[in-house]
Amino acid sequence: EAGVGIKSREMYDGGDAVAKILPQLLSKRPRFDWVQYPSLFFGAFAETGQLEPLDDYFAKYPGTQDYLDWVMPAYSEFYTKWNGKNYGVMLDGDIHIMHYRKSFFERSDLQGKFSKRFQQNLEVPKTWDDFLKVTQFMTEELKGEGVYGTSMVVNPPSFGWGFWMDIAASAGVNYFDESMNPVINKGKAAEALDMYKEIIKFGPPGAEAMDIGTTIQRWQSGSDVMSIWWIDLAEFTVQQQGVEKAEDQRGAIVPGWKNDDGSVTNRAISLWCRTASIPKNLPQDVKDAAFYFIYRMSHPDYSNEYVADEYCGSDPFGKSHYGDAAAKLYLQPNPQRGTDNELWKTNDGIFKNFDTAKNHLDAGLANVEVGYPQFFWEGAPEYADALGRNISKAVSGKLTSQQALDEAAEEWVKIAQKLGLDSQKRQYKNFIDGARKLGYKI
C-alpha cells in the first residue's frame, strides 16, 4: 500500500456543486485535495484553468494507457477530457436503459390480444413507435390490475429533458450547430416531443407531472411494465421488490427512431455521471497523493467490485464492468467491505440469478455503446432548466411541441450571449469533437 487514505470528507448535494466547489478551485489553497462531482459540471470547472491536468501523472505509472483505453468512450470523451487533455477520472457511469417486466411479455392472453389488435407479435419494443403501442396496450389491458405501460420522468425539469432527449437524439436532433445556434427546435425535434407526450398520455394518474421518486416507487411495486430510467433502477430497488419481482426484471437498449430507409437509430443519454478531479492550487506532494488515490479508485482492480455493490451508487464505466465475469460479481459479497456499520447492513450481492445479472449488464453495454452526452460545458444547468421547463409546458398543454422548443431555443440564445458567444463556441467544440469521434452525425 502507498500510505494514501482519507482522513476526512465533506458531503454536498449534487445541485450545489458549483457553489461548493468553484470558490475552492479559485482559492489559493483549496480545503479539499480532490473532489468528485456530477459530470455535467466538468467543462465549467475545467474552463477555469484551475483543475490539475492529469496526463503527466498518468505517464508516471505503467499500464495507464491500458486504463485510458479501458474507460468507455461515451464517458471518457466528454467527462474527462477538455481541449485534448485529461482533467478527470470517471467514478460513475450513468446511462438510460429500458427496464421491463418479462412476465407481461410472456403472458399468452396479452400476446393474443396484442397480435390481433396490431397485426404483430408482442415483443420488447425496439422503436419508439412500438414503445408507444406497447405502452398504450398494457395500460388499457392492465390498469384494472393497477398496472400501467410506463411512467416517464417529467420532473424536475432539469432531469426531465433527458428523457425526451433519448427520443430526440435518436431522431437526429442535436443541441447547437457549430456556430452555437440552437437546433433543439429543428428537424424532427417537435415530432419527438409529440411522441414523448403521447407516451405520457397513457401513463398513470399524474403522469403529466411525474417525478423521479414516484417512478422509483412504481417500479419497486411492480406497477409499470416498462421504465426508461438509469441502469441502477434494477439494482437499488431489489431489496424492496422481493426476489420474485427482482428476478422478473430485464433490460434492453432504449428504443430507437425508425428512419425513412427502415434502419433504426438508438441513442441513450448519459445523464449525470460522476467525475473526480484535483485542484491545481495544491502543494505538489498533495497532488501526487490525490492522483494516486482517484486513479486507484477508478481502476478496474477496485471498481470491478464496487460497481457491483448494492450500496455503492457507482454504475459501470469501464470495459471489464460488463460481461460474464462482471455479472458473477453481482451475485456475491463485495470483499472490499464488511457490514459492521449502520449504513451497510448487508453484503449479499444484488441479484440471485446469473441470467438476470448478465442481461442487466448486456443492456447497460448496449446503451453505453450508443450513449449520447448531456450538457457538460459552462451553462449546463441553465440550458437544462430552460429546455426542461418548456418541455413541461408542452406536456401540460400550455404550449404546442414546436412552441415549447422555440421558447427553449430563444432562452438558449440569451444564455449563450450572457456567457460569451466566442467562449461558448470554443467550449462546445469539445462536444462536437467527441461526438464525431464516436461516429455521431453533428
CSV table of C-alpha atoms in Angstrom, one decimal:
chain,number,residue,atom,x,y,z
A,1,GLU,CA,0.0,0.0,0.0
A,2,ALA,CA,1.1,3.6,-0.7
A,3,GLY,CA,0.1,5.1,2.6
A,4,VAL,CA,-2.6,7.2,1.0
A,5,GLY,CA,-6.0,7.4,2.5
A,6,ILE,CA,-8.9,9.7,3.5
A,7,LYS,CA,-8.8,11.5,6.9
A,8,SER,CA,-12.0,13.5,6.4
A,9,ARG,CA,-14.6,14.1,3.8
A,10,GLU,CA,-17.2,16.7,3.0
A,11,MET,CA,-20.6,15.8,1.6
A,12,TYR,CA,-22.8,18.1,-0.5
A,13,ASP,CA,-25.9,17.9,-2.7
A,14,GLY,CA,-25.2,17.4,-6.4
A,15,GLY,CA,-27.1,20.6,-7.3
A,16,ASP,CA,-24.8,22.6,-5.1
A,17,ALA,CA,-21.7,21.5,-6.9
A,18,VAL,CA,-20.8,24.9,-8.4
A,19,ALA,CA,-21.5,26.8,-5.2
A,20,LYS,CA,-19.4,24.4,-3.1
A,21,ILE,CA,-16.6,23.6,-5.5
A,22,LEU,CA,-15.9,26.6,-7.7
A,23,PRO,CA,-14.8,29.0,-4.9
A,24,GLN,CA,-12.4,26.4,-3.6
A,25,LEU,CA,-10.9,25.8,-7.1
A,26,LEU,CA,-10.3,29.6,-7.4
A,27,SER,CA,-8.8,29.9,-3.9
A,28,LYS,CA,-5.1,30.0,-3.3
A,29,ARG,CA,-5.3,26.9,-1.0
A,30,PRO,CA,-8.4,24.7,-1.6
A,31,ARG,CA,-9.6,22.9,1.5
A,32,PHE,CA,-10.1,19.6,-0.3
A,33,ASP,CA,-7.3,17.5,-2.0
A,34,TRP,CA,-9.6,16.0,-4.6
A,35,VAL,CA,-13.3,16.3,-5.5
A,36,GLN,CA,-15.9,14.2,-7.2
A,37,TYR,CA,-18.9,16.0,-8.8
A,38,PRO,CA,-21.7,15.4,-11.3
A,39,SER,CA,-20.1,15.3,-14.8
A,40,LEU,CA,-22.4,18.0,-16.2
A,41,PHE,CA,-20.2,20.5,-14.4
A,42,PHE,CA,-16.9,19.1,-15.8
A,43,GLY,CA,-16.5,21.6,-18.5
A,44,ALA,CA,-17.3,24.6,-16.3
A,45,PHE,CA,-14.7,23.5,-13.8
A,46,ALA,CA,-12.1,22.7,-16.5
A,47,GLU,CA,-12.7,26.0,-18.2
A,48,THR,CA,-11.5,27.9,-15.1
A,49,GLY,CA,-8.0,26.6,-15.6
A,50,GLN,CA,-7.9,25.5,-12.0
A,51,LEU,CA,-8.2,21.7,-12.5
A,52,GLU,CA,-4.9,19.9,-12.5
A,53,PRO,CA,-4.0,18.4,-15.9
A,54,LEU,CA,-3.5,14.7,-15.3
A,55,ASP,CA,-1.6,13.5,-18.4
A,56,ASP,CA,1.8,13.8,-16.7
A,57,TYR,CA,0.5,11.8,-13.7
A,58,PHE,CA,-0.7,9.0,-15.9
A,59,ALA,CA,2.7,8.9,-17.5
A,60,LYS,CA,4.3,8.1,-14.2
A,61,TYR,CA,2.6,4.7,-13.8
A,62,PRO,CA,3.0,1.6,-16.0
A,63,GLY,CA,-0.2,0.4,-17.8
A,64,THR,CA,-2.1,3.7,-17.7
A,65,GLN,CA,-2.7,3.7,-21.4
A,66,ASP,CA,-4.5,0.4,-21.0
A,67,TYR,CA,-6.6,2.1,-18.3
A,68,LEU,CA,-7.4,5.1,-20.5
A,69,ASP,CA,-8.4,2.7,-23.3
A,70,TRP,CA,-10.5,0.7,-20.8
A,71,VAL,CA,-12.8,3.6,-19.9
A,72,MET,CA,-15.9,3.5,-22.1
A,73,PRO,CA,-15.5,6.3,-24.8
A,74,ALA,CA,-19.1,7.5,-24.2
A,75,TYR,CA,-17.8,8.8,-20.8
A,76,SER,CA,-14.1,9.5,-21.3
A,77,GLU,CA,-14.6,11.6,-24.5
A,78,PHE,CA,-17.0,14.0,-22.7
A,79,TYR,CA,-16.5,13.9,-19.0
A,80,THR,CA,-12.7,13.5,-18.5
A,81,LYS,CA,-11.1,15.4,-21.5
A,82,TRP,CA,-11.1,19.1,-22.2
A,83,ASN,CA,-9.3,20.7,-25.1
A,84,GLY,CA,-7.4,17.4,-25.7
A,85,LYS,CA,-6.1,16.9,-22.2
A,86,ASN,CA,-7.2,14.8,-19.3
A,87,TYR,CA,-8.6,16.6,-16.3
A,88,GLY,CA,-10.6,13.9,-14.6
A,89,VAL,CA,-11.2,10.2,-14.0
A,90,MET,CA,-14.6,8.5,-14.1
A,91,LEU,CA,-16.2,7.2,-10.9
A,92,ASP,CA,-19.8,6.6,-12.1
A,93,GLY,CA,-21.2,5.9,-15.5
A,94,ASP,CA,-24.9,6.8,-15.6
A,95,ILE,CA,-26.8,5.8,-18.6
A,96,HIS,CA,-30.5,5.4,-19.5
A,97,ILE,CA,-31.7,1.9,-20.4
A,98,MET,CA,-35.1,0.3,-20.9
A,99,HIS,CA,-36.2,-1.8,-18.0
A,100,TYR,CA,-39.2,-4.2,-18.4
A,101,ARG,CA,-41.0,-7.0,-16.7
A,102,LYS,CA,-40.6,-10.1,-18.8
A,103,SER,CA,-43.6,-11.9,-17.3
A,104,PHE,CA,-46.0,-9.5,-19.1
A,105,PHE,CA,-44.5,-10.1,-22.5
A,106,GLU,CA,-44.7,-13.9,-21.8
A,107,ARG,CA,-48.5,-13.9,-21.0
A,108,SER,CA,-50.4,-15.8,-23.7
A,109,ASP,CA,-53.6,-13.7,-23.1
A,110,LEU,CA,-51.7,-10.5,-23.7
A,111,GLN,CA,-49.8,-11.9,-26.7
A,112,GLY,CA,-53.0,-13.0,-28.4
A,113,LYS,CA,-54.8,-9.7,-27.8
A,114,PHE,CA,-51.8,-7.6,-29.0
A,115,SER,CA,-51.3,-9.7,-32.1
A,116,LYS,CA,-55.0,-9.4,-33.1
A,117,ARG,CA,-55.1,-5.7,-32.5
A,118,PHE,CA,-51.8,-4.6,-34.1
A,119,GLN,CA,-51.1,-7.5,-36.5
A,120,GLN,CA,-47.7,-8.0,-35.0
A,121,ASN,CA,-46.2,-10.1,-32.2
A,122,LEU,CA,-46.0,-8.7,-28.6
A,123,GLU,CA,-42.2,-8.2,-28.2
A,124,VAL,CA,-39.9,-5.9,-26.3
A,125,PRO,CA,-40.1,-2.7,-28.3
A,126,LYS,CA,-37.2,-1.8,-30.5
A,127,THR,CA,-38.6,1.5,-31.8
A,128,TRP,CA,-40.4,4.4,-30.2
A,129,ASP,CA,-43.4,3.7,-32.3
A,130,ASP,CA,-43.6,0.2,-30.9
A,131,PHE,CA,-42.9,1.5,-27.4
A,132,LEU,CA,-45.9,3.7,-27.7
A,133,LYS,CA,-48.0,0.8,-28.9
A,134,VAL,CA,-47.0,-1.4,-26.1
A,135,THR,CA,-47.4,1.4,-23.5
A,136,GLN,CA,-51.0,2.1,-24.7
A,137,PHE,CA,-51.8,-1.6,-24.9
A,138,MET,CA,-50.5,-2.5,-21.5
A,139,THR,CA,-52.2,0.4,-19.9
A,140,GLU,CA,-55.6,-0.3,-21.4
A,141,GLU,CA,-55.4,-4.0,-20.6
A,142,LEU,CA,-53.9,-3.9,-17.2
A,143,LYS,CA,-54.9,-0.7,-15.4
A,144,GLY,CA,-57.7,-2.6,-13.8
A,145,GLU,CA,-55.0,-4.6,-12.1
A,146,GLY,CA,-53.2,-1.3,-11.1
A,147,VAL,CA,-50.5,-1.8,-13.7
A,148,TYR,CA,-49.7,0.7,-16.5
A,149,GLY,CA,-47.4,0.6,-19.5
A,150,THR,CA,-44.8,3.1,-18.3
A,151,SER,CA,-44.1,6.2,-16.3
A,152,MET,CA,-41.9,8.8,-18.0
A,153,VAL,CA,-39.9,11.2,-15.9
A,154,VAL,CA,-41.1,14.8,-16.4
A,155,ASN,CA,-40.0,16.5,-13.1
A,156,PRO,CA,-37.8,18.0,-12.1
A,157,PRO,CA,-37.4,19.8,-15.4
A,158,SER,CA,-33.6,19.8,-15.0
A,159,PHE,CA,-33.7,16.0,-15.5
A,160,GLY,CA,-37.0,15.6,-17.4
A,161,TRP,CA,-35.5,17.0,-20.6
A,162,GLY,CA,-33.1,14.0,-20.8
A,163,PHE,CA,-35.9,11.5,-21.2
A,164,TRP,CA,-37.2,13.4,-24.1
A,165,MET,CA,-33.7,13.6,-25.5
A,166,ASP,CA,-33.5,9.8,-25.6
A,167,ILE,CA,-36.2,10.1,-28.3
A,168,ALA,CA,-34.9,13.3,-29.9
A,169,ALA,CA,-31.3,12.3,-30.2
A,170,SER,CA,-32.3,9.1,-31.9
A,171,ALA,CA,-34.2,11.2,-34.4
A,172,GLY,CA,-31.1,13.2,-35.2
A,173,VAL,CA,-31.7,16.2,-33.0
A,174,ASN,CA,-28.6,18.0,-31.6
A,175,TYR,CA,-28.1,20.8,-29.2
A,176,PHE,CA,-26.4,23.6,-31.2
A,177,ASP,CA,-24.7,23.9,-34.6
A,178,GLU,CA,-21.0,24.8,-34.8
A,179,SER,CA,-21.8,28.5,-34.7
A,180,MET,CA,-23.7,28.0,-31.4
A,181,ASN,CA,-27.1,28.5,-33.0
A,182,PRO,CA,-29.7,26.3,-31.2
A,183,VAL,CA,-31.0,23.4,-33.3
A,184,ILE,CA,-33.0,21.9,-30.4
A,185,ASN,CA,-36.2,23.1,-32.2
A,186,LYS,CA,-35.2,21.9,-35.7
A,187,GLY,CA,-35.7,18.8,-37.8
A,188,LYS,CA,-37.7,16.1,-36.0
A,189,ALA,CA,-37.5,17.8,-32.6
A,190,ALA,CA,-41.2,18.6,-32.4
A,191,GLU,CA,-42.1,15.2,-33.7
A,192,ALA,CA,-40.0,13.6,-30.9
A,193,LEU,CA,-41.7,15.8,-28.3
A,194,ASP,CA,-45.1,14.8,-29.7
A,195,MET,CA,-44.0,11.1,-29.2
A,196,TYR,CA,-42.9,11.9,-25.6
A,197,LYS,CA,-46.3,13.5,-24.9
A,198,GLU,CA,-48.2,10.6,-26.4
A,199,ILE,CA,-46.3,8.1,-24.3
A,200,ILE,CA,-47.1,10.1,-21.2
A,201,LYS,CA,-50.8,10.3,-22.1
A,202,PHE,CA,-51.0,6.5,-21.5
A,203,GLY,CA,-49.3,6.7,-18.1
A,204,PRO,CA,-50.9,6.5,-14.6
A,205,PRO,CA,-52.8,9.3,-13.0
A,206,GLY,CA,-50.4,12.3,-12.5
A,207,ALA,CA,-48.2,11.2,-15.4
A,208,GLU,CA,-48.0,14.8,-16.8
A,209,ALA,CA,-46.1,15.8,-13.6
A,210,MET,CA,-44.3,12.5,-12.9
A,211,ASP,CA,-41.2,12.9,-10.7
A,212,ILE,CA,-38.2,10.7,-10.3
A,213,GLY,CA,-39.2,9.5,-6.8
A,214,THR,CA,-42.6,8.3,-8.0
A,215,THR,CA,-41.1,6.4,-10.9
A,216,ILE,CA,-38.9,4.5,-8.4
A,217,GLN,CA,-41.8,3.7,-6.2
A,218,ARG,CA,-43.9,2.5,-9.2
A,219,TRP,CA,-41.1,0.2,-10.4
A,220,GLN,CA,-40.5,-1.2,-6.9
A,221,SER,CA,-44.1,-2.1,-6.5
A,222,GLY,CA,-44.4,-3.7,-10.0
A,223,SER,CA,-46.9,-1.0,-11.1
A,224,ASP,CA,-45.2,-0.4,-14.5
A,225,VAL,CA,-44.5,-2.8,-17.3
A,226,MET,CA,-41.6,-0.7,-18.7
A,227,SER,CA,-39.4,2.1,-17.5
A,228,ILE,CA,-36.9,4.3,-19.3
A,229,TRP,CA,-34.5,5.0,-16.4
A,230,TRP,CA,-30.9,4.9,-15.3
A,231,ILE,CA,-29.4,1.5,-15.2
A,232,ASP,CA,-29.3,1.2,-11.5
A,233,LEU,CA,-33.1,1.2,-11.1
A,234,ALA,CA,-32.9,-2.6,-11.2
A,235,GLU,CA,-30.2,-2.7,-8.6
A,236,PHE,CA,-31.1,-0.4,-5.6
A,237,THR,CA,-34.7,-1.5,-5.6
A,238,VAL,CA,-34.0,-5.2,-5.3
A,239,GLN,CA,-34.5,-5.4,-1.6
A,240,GLN,CA,-37.8,-3.6,-1.7
A,241,GLN,CA,-39.1,-5.6,-4.6
A,242,GLY,CA,-38.5,-9.1,-3.2
A,243,VAL,CA,-37.0,-12.0,-5.1
A,244,GLU,CA,-39.9,-12.7,-7.5
A,245,LYS,CA,-40.2,-9.1,-8.8
A,246,ALA,CA,-36.5,-8.6,-8.8
A,247,GLU,CA,-35.9,-11.7,-11.0
A,248,ASP,CA,-38.7,-10.6,-13.3
A,249,GLN,CA,-36.7,-7.6,-14.3
A,250,ARG,CA,-35.0,-7.4,-17.7
A,251,GLY,CA,-33.2,-4.7,-19.6
A,252,ALA,CA,-32.8,-3.7,-23.2
A,253,ILE,CA,-31.5,-1.0,-25.4
A,254,VAL,CA,-33.5,2.2,-25.3
A,255,PRO,CA,-35.9,2.2,-28.3
A,256,GLY,CA,-34.7,3.9,-31.4
A,257,TRP,CA,-36.1,6.1,-34.2
A,258,LYS,CA,-37.1,4.4,-37.4
A,259,ASN,CA,-35.6,6.2,-40.3
A,260,ASP,CA,-37.0,6.6,-43.8
A,261,ASP,CA,-34.8,3.8,-45.1
A,262,GLY,CA,-36.1,1.4,-42.5
A,263,SER,CA,-33.0,1.5,-40.3
A,264,VAL,CA,-33.2,2.3,-36.6
A,265,THR,CA,-31.0,4.8,-34.7
A,266,ASN,CA,-30.7,4.4,-30.9
A,267,ARG,CA,-29.4,7.0,-28.5
A,268,ALA,CA,-29.3,6.7,-24.7
A,269,ILE,CA,-28.5,9.8,-22.6
A,270,SER,CA,-25.6,9.6,-20.2
A,271,LEU,CA,-27.3,11.9,-17.7
A,272,TRP,CA,-25.5,12.9,-14.5
A,273,CYS,CA,-22.4,10.6,-14.0
A,274,ARG,CA,-19.6,11.5,-11.7
A,275,THR,CA,-16.0,12.7,-12.4
A,276,ALA,CA,-13.1,13.1,-10.0
A,277,SER,CA,-10.5,15.9,-10.3
A,278,ILE,CA,-7.7,17.6,-8.4
A,279,PRO,CA,-7.5,21.3,-7.7
A,280,LYS,CA,-4.5,23.0,-9.3
A,281,ASN,CA,-3.6,25.2,-6.4
A,282,LEU,CA,-2.3,22.5,-4.1
A,283,PRO,CA,1.2,21.5,-3.0
A,284,GLN,CA,2.8,19.0,-5.4
A,285,ASP,CA,3.1,16.2,-2.8
A,286,VAL,CA,-0.6,16.5,-2.1
A,287,LYS,CA,-1.5,16.4,-5.8
A,288,ASP,CA,0.7,13.3,-6.3
A,289,ALA,CA,-1.1,11.6,-3.5
A,290,ALA,CA,-4.5,12.7,-4.7
A,291,PHE,CA,-3.9,11.4,-8.2
A,292,TYR,CA,-2.8,8.1,-6.9
A,293,PHE,CA,-6.0,7.8,-4.8
A,294,ILE,CA,-8.5,8.7,-7.5
A,295,TYR,CA,-6.7,6.7,-10.2
A,296,ARG,CA,-6.7,3.7,-7.9
A,297,MET,CA,-10.3,4.2,-7.0
A,298,SER,CA,-11.3,4.3,-10.7
A,299,HIS,CA,-9.0,1.5,-11.8
A,300,PRO,CA,-10.7,-1.9,-12.5
A,301,ASP,CA,-8.7,-3.6,-9.7
A,302,TYR,CA,-11.1,-1.8,-7.4
A,303,SER,CA,-14.0,-0.6,-9.4
A,304,ASN,CA,-14.9,-4.0,-10.8
A,305,GLU,CA,-16.1,-4.9,-7.3
A,306,TYR,CA,-17.7,-1.7,-6.1
A,307,VAL,CA,-19.9,-1.1,-9.2
A,308,ALA,CA,-21.5,-4.5,-8.4
A,309,ASP,CA,-22.2,-3.4,-4.8
A,310,GLU,CA,-25.8,-2.6,-3.8
A,311,TYR,CA,-24.8,0.3,-1.7
A,312,CYS,CA,-22.1,2.0,-3.8
A,313,GLY,CA,-24.1,4.1,-6.2
A,314,SER,CA,-21.5,3.8,-8.9
A,315,ASP,CA,-22.6,2.4,-12.3
A,316,PRO,CA,-20.3,0.6,-14.8
A,317,PHE,CA,-18.0,2.9,-16.8
A,318,GLY,CA,-15.2,0.6,-17.9
A,319,LYS,CA,-14.9,-2.4,-20.3
A,320,SER,CA,-14.4,-5.0,-17.6
A,321,HIS,CA,-17.6,-3.8,-15.8
A,322,TYR,CA,-19.6,-5.8,-18.5
A,323,GLY,CA,-19.6,-9.4,-19.5
A,324,ASP,CA,-19.8,-12.8,-17.8
A,325,ALA,CA,-17.1,-12.2,-15.2
A,326,ALA,CA,-18.6,-8.9,-14.2
A,327,ALA,CA,-22.1,-10.5,-13.9
A,328,LYS,CA,-20.8,-13.0,-11.4
A,329,LEU,CA,-19.7,-10.2,-9.1
A,330,TYR,CA,-23.4,-9.1,-8.8
A,331,LEU,CA,-24.2,-12.5,-7.2
A,332,GLN,CA,-21.6,-12.3,-4.4
A,333,PRO,CA,-20.5,-10.1,-1.5
A,334,ASN,CA,-18.1,-7.3,-2.1
A,335,PRO,CA,-14.8,-8.4,-0.5
A,336,GLN,CA,-13.7,-4.7,-0.1
A,337,ARG,CA,-16.1,-4.0,2.8
A,338,GLY,CA,-17.9,-5.6,5.7
A,339,THR,CA,-21.3,-5.0,7.3
A,340,ASP,CA,-20.3,-3.6,10.7
A,341,ASN,CA,-22.0,-0.2,10.5
A,342,GLU,CA,-25.4,1.4,10.2
A,343,LEU,CA,-25.0,2.3,6.5
A,344,TRP,CA,-24.1,-1.1,5.0
A,345,LYS,CA,-26.0,-3.7,7.0
A,346,THR,CA,-25.9,-6.4,4.2
A,347,ASN,CA,-23.4,-7.6,1.7
A,348,ASP,CA,-25.0,-10.4,-0.2
A,349,GLY,CA,-24.7,-9.3,-3.8
A,350,ILE,CA,-27.5,-7.7,-5.8
A,351,PHE,CA,-29.1,-10.4,-7.9
A,352,LYS,CA,-29.7,-14.1,-7.2
A,353,ASN,CA,-29.6,-15.4,-10.8
A,354,PHE,CA,-26.7,-15.2,-13.3
A,355,ASP,CA,-29.0,-14.7,-16.3
A,356,THR,CA,-30.6,-11.6,-14.6
A,357,ALA,CA,-27.2,-10.1,-13.8
A,358,LYS,CA,-25.9,-10.9,-17.3
A,359,ASN,CA,-28.9,-9.4,-19.0
A,360,HIS,CA,-28.7,-6.3,-16.8
A,361,LEU,CA,-25.1,-5.7,-17.9
A,362,ASP,CA,-25.7,-6.6,-21.5
A,363,ALA,CA,-28.4,-3.9,-21.6
A,364,GLY,CA,-26.1,-1.4,-20.0
A,365,LEU,CA,-23.4,-2.1,-22.5
A,366,ALA,CA,-25.8,-1.8,-25.5
A,367,ASN,CA,-26.9,1.6,-24.3
A,368,VAL,CA,-23.4,2.9,-23.5
A,369,GLU,CA,-22.3,2.0,-27.0
A,370,VAL,CA,-24.9,4.5,-28.3
A,371,GLY,CA,-24.5,6.8,-25.3
A,372,TYR,CA,-25.3,10.5,-26.0
A,373,PRO,CA,-23.8,13.2,-23.7
A,374,GLN,CA,-25.6,15.6,-21.6
A,375,PHE,CA,-24.7,19.3,-21.5
A,376,PHE,CA,-21.2,19.4,-19.9
A,377,TRP,CA,-19.9,22.8,-20.6
A,378,GLU,CA,-20.3,26.1,-18.8
A,379,GLY,CA,-24.0,27.0,-18.6
A,380,ALA,CA,-25.2,23.3,-18.5
A,381,PRO,CA,-27.7,23.8,-15.6
A,382,GLU,CA,-29.2,26.8,-17.3
A,383,TYR,CA,-29.6,25.1,-20.6
A,384,ALA,CA,-31.1,22.1,-18.9
A,385,ASP,CA,-33.5,24.2,-16.9
A,386,ALA,CA,-34.7,26.2,-19.9
A,387,LEU,CA,-35.3,23.1,-22.0
A,388,GLY,CA,-36.9,21.1,-19.2
A,389,ARG,CA,-39.3,23.9,-18.2
A,390,ASN,CA,-40.6,24.4,-21.7
A,391,ILE,CA,-40.9,20.7,-22.3
A,392,SER,CA,-43.0,20.5,-19.2
A,393,LYS,CA,-45.2,23.3,-20.6
A,394,ALA,CA,-45.8,21.2,-23.7
A,395,VAL,CA,-46.6,18.1,-21.7
A,396,SER,CA,-49.2,20.1,-19.7
A,397,GLY,CA,-50.8,21.5,-22.8
A,398,LYS,CA,-49.8,25.1,-22.2
A,399,LEU,CA,-47.7,25.2,-25.4
A,400,THR,CA,-47.5,23.1,-28.5
A,401,SER,CA,-44.4,21.0,-29.0
A,402,GLN,CA,-43.0,23.4,-31.6
A,403,GLN,CA,-43.8,26.5,-29.4
A,404,ALA,CA,-42.1,24.9,-26.4
A,405,LEU,CA,-38.9,24.1,-28.3
A,406,ASP,CA,-38.9,27.5,-29.9
A,407,GLU,CA,-39.2,29.1,-26.5
A,408,ALA,CA,-36.3,26.9,-25.2
A,409,ALA,CA,-34.2,27.9,-28.2
A,410,GLU,CA,-34.8,31.6,-27.6
A,411,GLU,CA,-33.7,31.2,-23.9
A,412,TRP,CA,-30.6,29.3,-25.1
A,413,VAL,CA,-29.6,32.2,-27.3
A,414,LYS,CA,-29.8,34.5,-24.3
A,415,ILE,CA,-27.8,32.1,-22.1
A,416,ALA,CA,-25.0,31.8,-24.7
A,417,GLN,CA,-24.8,35.5,-25.2
A,418,LYS,CA,-24.7,36.1,-21.5
A,419,LEU,CA,-21.8,33.6,-21.0
A,420,GLY,CA,-20.0,34.9,-24.1
A,421,LEU,CA,-20.6,33.5,-27.6
A,422,ASP,CA,-17.0,33.0,-28.5
A,423,SER,CA,-16.3,31.2,-25.3
A,424,GLN,CA,-19.4,29.0,-25.7
A,425,LYS,CA,-18.4,28.1,-29.2
A,426,ARG,CA,-14.9,27.1,-28.1
A,427,GLN,CA,-16.3,25.0,-25.2
A,428,TYR,CA,-19.0,23.4,-27.4
A,429,LYS,CA,-16.2,22.2,-29.7
A,430,ASN,CA,-15.4,19.6,-27.1
A,431,PHE,CA,-18.9,18.2,-27.6
A,432,ILE,CA,-18.6,18.3,-31.4
A,433,ASP,CA,-15.2,16.6,-31.5
A,434,GLY,CA,-16.2,13.9,-29.0
A,435,ALA,CA,-19.4,13.2,-30.8
A,436,ARG,CA,-17.8,12.9,-34.2
A,437,LYS,CA,-15.1,10.7,-32.8
A,438,LEU,CA,-17.9,8.3,-31.7
A,439,GLY,CA,-19.3,8.5,-35.2
A,440,TYR,CA,-22.4,10.7,-34.5
A,441,LYS,CA,-23.7,12.9,-37.2
A,442,ILE,CA,-23.3,16.5,-35.9
